[in-house]
mmCIF file of C-alpha atoms in Angstrom:
data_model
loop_
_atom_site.group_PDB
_atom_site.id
_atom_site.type_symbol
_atom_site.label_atom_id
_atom_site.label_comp_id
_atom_site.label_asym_id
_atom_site.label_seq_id
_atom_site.Cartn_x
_atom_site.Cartn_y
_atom_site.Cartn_z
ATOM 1 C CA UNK A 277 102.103 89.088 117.295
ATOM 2 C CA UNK A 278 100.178 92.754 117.141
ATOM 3 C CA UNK A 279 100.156 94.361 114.096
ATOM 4 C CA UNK A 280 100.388 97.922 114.324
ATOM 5 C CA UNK A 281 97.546 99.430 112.042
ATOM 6 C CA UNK A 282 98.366 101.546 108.813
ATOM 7 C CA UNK A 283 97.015 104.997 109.321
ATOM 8 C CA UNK A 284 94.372 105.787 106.507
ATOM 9 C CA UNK A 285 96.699 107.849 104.160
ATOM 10 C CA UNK A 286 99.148 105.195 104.252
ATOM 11 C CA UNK A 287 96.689 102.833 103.610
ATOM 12 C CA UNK A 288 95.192 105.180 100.681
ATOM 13 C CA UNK A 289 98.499 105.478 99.241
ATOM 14 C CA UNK A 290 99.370 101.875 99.295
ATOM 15 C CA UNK A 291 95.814 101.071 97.573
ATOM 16 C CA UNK A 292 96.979 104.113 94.522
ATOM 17 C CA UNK A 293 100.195 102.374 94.094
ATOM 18 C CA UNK A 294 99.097 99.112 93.780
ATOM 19 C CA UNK A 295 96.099 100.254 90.986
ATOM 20 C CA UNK A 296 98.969 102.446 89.480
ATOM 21 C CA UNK A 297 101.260 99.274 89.034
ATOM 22 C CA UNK A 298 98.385 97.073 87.416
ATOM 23 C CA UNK A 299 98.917 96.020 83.655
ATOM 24 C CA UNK A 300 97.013 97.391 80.937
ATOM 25 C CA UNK A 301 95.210 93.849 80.585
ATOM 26 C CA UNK A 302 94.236 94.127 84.363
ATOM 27 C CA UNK A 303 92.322 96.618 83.831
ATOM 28 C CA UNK A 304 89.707 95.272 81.141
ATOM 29 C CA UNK A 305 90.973 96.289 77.817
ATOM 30 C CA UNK A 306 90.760 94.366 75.210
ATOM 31 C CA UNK A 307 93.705 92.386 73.880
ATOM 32 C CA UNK A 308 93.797 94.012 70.493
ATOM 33 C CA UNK A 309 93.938 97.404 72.735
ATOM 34 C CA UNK A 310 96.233 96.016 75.327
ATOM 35 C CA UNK A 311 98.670 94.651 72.392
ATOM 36 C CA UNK A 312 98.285 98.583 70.618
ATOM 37 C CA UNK A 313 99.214 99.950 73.896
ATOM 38 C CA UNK A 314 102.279 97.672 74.224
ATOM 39 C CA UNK A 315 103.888 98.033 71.273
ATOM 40 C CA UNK A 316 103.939 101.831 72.376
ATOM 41 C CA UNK A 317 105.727 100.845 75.262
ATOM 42 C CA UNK A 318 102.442 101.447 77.575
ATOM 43 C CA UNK A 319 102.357 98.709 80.075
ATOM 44 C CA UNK A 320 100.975 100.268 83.044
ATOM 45 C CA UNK A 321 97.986 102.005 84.282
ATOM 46 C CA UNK A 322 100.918 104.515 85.466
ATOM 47 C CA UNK A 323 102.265 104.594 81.794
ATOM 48 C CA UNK A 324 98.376 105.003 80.444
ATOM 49 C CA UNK A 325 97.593 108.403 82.574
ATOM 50 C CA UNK A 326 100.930 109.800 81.465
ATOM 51 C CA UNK A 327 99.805 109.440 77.849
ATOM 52 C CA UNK A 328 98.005 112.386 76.356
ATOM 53 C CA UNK A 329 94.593 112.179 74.232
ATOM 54 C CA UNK A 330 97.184 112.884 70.950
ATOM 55 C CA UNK A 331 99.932 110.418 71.972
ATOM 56 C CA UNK A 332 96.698 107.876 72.433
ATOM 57 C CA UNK A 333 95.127 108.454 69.033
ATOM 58 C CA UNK A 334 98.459 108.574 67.057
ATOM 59 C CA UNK A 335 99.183 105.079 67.928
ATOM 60 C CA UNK A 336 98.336 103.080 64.984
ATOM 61 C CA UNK A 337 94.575 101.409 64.882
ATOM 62 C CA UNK A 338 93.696 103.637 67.834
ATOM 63 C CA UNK A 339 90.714 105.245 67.249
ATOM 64 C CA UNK A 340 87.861 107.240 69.223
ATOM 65 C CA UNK A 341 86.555 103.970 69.909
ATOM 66 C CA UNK A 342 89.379 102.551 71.247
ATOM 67 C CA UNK A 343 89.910 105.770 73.170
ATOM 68 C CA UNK A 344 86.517 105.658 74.526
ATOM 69 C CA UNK A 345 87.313 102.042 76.148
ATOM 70 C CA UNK A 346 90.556 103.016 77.649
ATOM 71 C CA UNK A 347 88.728 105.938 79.625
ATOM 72 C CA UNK A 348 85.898 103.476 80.465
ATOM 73 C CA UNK A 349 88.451 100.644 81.954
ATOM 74 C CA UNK A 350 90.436 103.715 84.076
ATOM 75 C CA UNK A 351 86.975 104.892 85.225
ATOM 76 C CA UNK A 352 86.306 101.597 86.416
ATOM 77 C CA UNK A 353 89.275 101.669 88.517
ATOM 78 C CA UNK A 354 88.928 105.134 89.934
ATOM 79 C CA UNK A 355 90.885 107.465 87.296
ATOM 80 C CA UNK A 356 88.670 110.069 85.922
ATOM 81 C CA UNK A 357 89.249 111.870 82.527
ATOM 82 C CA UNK A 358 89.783 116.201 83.022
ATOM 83 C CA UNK A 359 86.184 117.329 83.558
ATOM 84 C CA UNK A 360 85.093 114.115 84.583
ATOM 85 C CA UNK A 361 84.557 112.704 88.217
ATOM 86 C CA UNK A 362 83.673 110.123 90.432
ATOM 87 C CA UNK A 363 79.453 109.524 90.835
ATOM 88 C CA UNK A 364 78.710 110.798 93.976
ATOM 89 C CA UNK A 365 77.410 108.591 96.765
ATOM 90 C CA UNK A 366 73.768 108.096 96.828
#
């Protein structure tokens, strides 16, 4: 059987959707940050980059800390916070 190759933007979008579906605990968080996020009724990485900086820090025991390790774990995954971006390629 020949499989018929995936052009690269189909391919690229695939690879978003799949990192967009992942769980908050896929990602790297901690649990006490995964369990915070839940009880807001963030599950997703999807659900995380709707959230704004406000609706992150309101939720209860969320700090700046806490912030600061949710932007690491996206970074690590290819989501950027505004004004930050991808290293380039050395």
């Amino acid at each position: 059987m020949t499989r018929i190759p995936l052009n690269r933007a189909e391919a690229d979008s695939q690879e978003l959707q799949s990192r967009l579906e992942m769980s908050t605990a896929e990602i790297g968080l901690a649990v006490r940050t995964t369990n915070c996020l839940e009880e807001k009724g963030v599950f997703t990485v999807h659900d995380l980059l709707n959230c704004t900086r406000d609706d992150l820090l309101s939720i209860s025991n969320f700090g700046e800390k806490t912030l600061e390790e949710v932007y690491t774990a996206l970074e690590k995954h290819g989501f950027y916070r505004p004004g930050r971006q991808a290293p380039l390629p050395r």
